[in-house]
mmCIF file of C-alpha atoms in Angstrom:
data_model
loop_
_atom_site.group_PDB
_atom_site.id
_atom_site.type_symbol
_atom_site.label_atom_id
_atom_site.label_comp_id
_atom_site.label_asym_id
_atom_site.label_seq_id
_atom_site.Cartn_x
_atom_site.Cartn_y
_atom_site.Cartn_z
ATOM 1 C CA MET A 1 -92.958 136.323 -17.423
ATOM 2 C CA GLU A 2 -93.361 138.840 -14.846
ATOM 3 C CA LEU A 3 -92.650 136.338 -12.182
ATOM 4 C CA LEU A 4 -89.206 135.390 -13.404
ATOM 5 C CA LYS A 5 -88.563 139.193 -13.666
ATOM 6 C CA ILE A 6 -89.407 139.816 -10.207
ATOM 7 C CA LEU A 7 -87.623 136.624 -9.102
ATOM 8 C CA ALA A 8 -84.384 137.689 -10.865
ATOM 9 C CA ILE A 9 -84.508 141.376 -9.458
ATOM 10 C CA PHE A 10 -84.993 139.946 -6.015
ATOM 11 C CA LEU A 11 -81.984 137.554 -6.338
ATOM 12 C CA LEU A 12 -79.851 140.285 -7.724
ATOM 13 C CA VAL A 13 -80.693 142.606 -4.689
ATOM 14 C CA PHE A 14 -80.083 139.767 -2.188
ATOM 15 C CA TYR A 15 -76.552 138.659 -3.517
ATOM 16 C CA GLY A 16 -75.815 142.300 -4.280
ATOM 17 C CA LEU A 17 -76.775 143.245 -0.421
ATOM 18 C CA LYS A 18 -74.681 140.086 0.705
ATOM 19 C CA TYR A 19 -71.789 140.743 -1.355
ATOM 20 C CA LEU A 20 -71.893 144.586 0.156
ATOM 21 C CA PHE A 21 -72.142 143.333 3.747
ATOM 22 C CA ARG A 22 -69.217 140.945 3.359
ATOM 23 C CA LEU A 23 -67.095 143.837 2.080
ATOM 24 C CA LEU A 24 -68.384 146.481 4.597
ATOM 25 C CA MET A 25 -68.828 144.593 7.935
ATOM 26 C CA PRO A 26 -64.945 144.158 8.734
ATOM 27 C CA PHE A 27 -64.815 147.772 8.532
ATOM 28 C CA ALA A 28 -67.800 148.730 10.700
ATOM 29 C CA LEU A 29 -66.630 146.130 13.108
ATOM 30 C CA ARG A 30 -63.045 147.332 13.468
ATOM 31 C CA LYS A 31 -64.613 151.003 13.787
ATOM 32 C CA MET A 32 -66.855 149.810 16.554
ATOM 33 C CA MET A 33 -63.952 148.068 18.284
ATOM 34 C CA GLU A 34 -61.789 151.268 18.127
ATOM 35 C CA ARG A 35 -64.738 153.228 19.845
ATOM 36 C CA LEU A 36 -65.102 150.635 22.433
ATOM 37 C CA THR A 37 -61.555 150.689 23.133
ATOM 38 C CA ASN A 38 -61.113 154.676 23.098
ATOM 39 C CA LYS A 39 -64.204 154.771 25.483
ATOM 40 C CA ALA A 40 -62.333 152.113 28.150
ATOM 41 C CA GLN A 41 -59.140 154.019 27.802
ATOM 42 C CA GLN A 42 -60.869 157.221 28.441
ATOM 43 C CA GLN A 43 -62.635 155.647 31.446
ATOM 44 C CA GLN A 44 -59.519 154.168 32.824
ATOM 45 C CA SER A 45 -57.517 157.363 32.594
ATOM 46 C CA ALA A 46 -60.494 159.117 34.514
ATOM 47 C CA GLY A 47 -59.979 156.890 37.331
ATOM 48 C CA GLY A 48 -63.098 155.310 36.618
ATOM 49 C CA ARG A 49 -65.593 157.579 38.191
ATOM 50 C CA SER A 50 -67.778 157.605 35.191
ATOM 51 C CA GLY A 51 -67.885 154.022 34.438
ATOM 52 C CA THR A 52 -69.954 151.781 36.734
ATOM 53 C CA TYR A 53 -67.034 149.194 37.179
ATOM 54 C CA SER A 54 -64.371 150.780 39.307
ATOM 55 C CA TYR A 55 -61.588 149.178 41.541
ATOM 56 C CA THR A 56 -60.615 151.011 44.380
ATOM 57 C CA THR A 57 -57.599 148.903 45.156
ATOM 58 C CA GLY A 58 -55.998 149.994 41.809
ATOM 59 C CA GLY A 59 -54.378 146.468 41.693
ATOM 60 C CA ASN A 60 -55.397 143.069 41.164
ATOM 61 C CA PRO A 61 -59.391 142.910 40.750
ATOM 62 C CA PHE A 62 -59.437 139.703 42.217
ATOM 63 C CA GLU A 63 -57.884 140.569 45.208
ATOM 64 C CA GLN A 64 -61.098 140.598 47.237
ATOM 65 C CA PHE A 65 -61.723 136.914 46.307
ATOM 66 C CA LYS A 66 -58.467 135.861 47.934
ATOM 67 C CA GLN A 67 -59.148 133.875 51.492
ATOM 68 C CA GLN A 68 -57.427 135.482 54.125
ATOM 69 C CA THR A 69 -56.035 132.873 56.549
ATOM 70 C CA PRO A 70 -53.684 133.650 59.397
ATOM 71 C CA PRO A 71 -49.936 133.369 58.884
ATOM 72 C CA GLU A 72 -48.957 129.340 59.984
ATOM 73 C CA ASN A 73 -45.891 128.469 61.766
ATOM 74 C CA GLU A 74 -43.410 126.126 59.767
ATOM 75 C CA GLY A 75 -43.802 122.712 60.405
ATOM 76 C CA GLU A 76 -47.179 122.946 62.283
ATOM 77 C CA VAL A 77 -49.766 120.572 60.997
ATOM 78 C CA ARG A 78 -53.448 121.469 61.040
ATOM 79 C CA VAL A 79 -56.593 118.975 60.493
ATOM 80 C CA ASP A 80 -59.712 120.522 59.769
ATOM 81 C CA TYR A 81 -61.726 117.216 59.210
ATOM 82 C CA VAL A 82 -61.505 113.925 61.310
ATOM 83 C CA PRO A 83 -63.909 111.269 59.919
ATOM 84 C CA ARG A 84 -65.867 109.369 62.401
ATOM 85 C CA GLU A 85 -64.915 105.627 63.337
ATOM 86 C CA GLU A 86 -68.231 104.273 62.140
ATOM 87 C CA ALA A 87 -67.240 105.383 58.401
ATOM 88 C CA LYS A 88 -63.766 104.017 58.742
ATOM 89 C CA LEU A 89 -65.222 100.355 59.497
ATOM 90 C CA LYS A 90 -67.771 99.996 56.654
ATOM 91 C CA LYS A 91 -65.431 99.272 53.634
ATOM 92 C CA GLY A 92 -66.130 97.140 50.356
ATOM 93 C CA THR A 93 -69.178 95.308 49.817
ATOM 94 C CA GLN A 94 -70.893 96.445 52.968
ATOM 95 C CA THR A 95 -71.153 99.906 51.389
ATOM 96 C CA ALA A 96 -71.568 98.954 47.973
ATOM 97 C CA GLY A 97 -75.386 98.377 48.181
ATOM 98 C CA GLU A 98 -77.464 95.183 47.005
ATOM 99 C CA PHE A 99 -76.164 92.720 44.562
ATOM 100 C CA ILE A 100 -78.529 90.865 42.054
ATOM 101 C CA GLU A 101 -77.279 87.680 40.584
ATOM 102 C CA PHE A 102 -77.825 87.294 37.001
ATOM 103 C CA GLU A 103 -76.863 84.889 34.147
ATOM 104 C CA GLU A 104 -75.422 86.098 30.933
ATOM 105 C CA ILE A 105 -77.726 84.636 27.884
ATOM 106 C CA LYS A 106 -76.041 84.427 24.772
#
């Protein structure tokens, strides 16, 4: 009988905590997100001096990844890669590899 009493108390506590977490977690997560957004806005207004991530350009953060190419004249064609003549000659079955004949058995 004592085992049933302990088991019932355990289940009541377990489901009670589960219900409380289900009710309280959305509020806790909302408060946490508000704090994070306020902190991010404060760092942004401070110019990013206190944070580890700061952009000196103030514009697009992906600006540094753009490739800088010299301006090309209109109508000019530039070829970066020209394949060797040997690669052009081998086509079809010559470059496909080894073929093995087989018979289909049904």
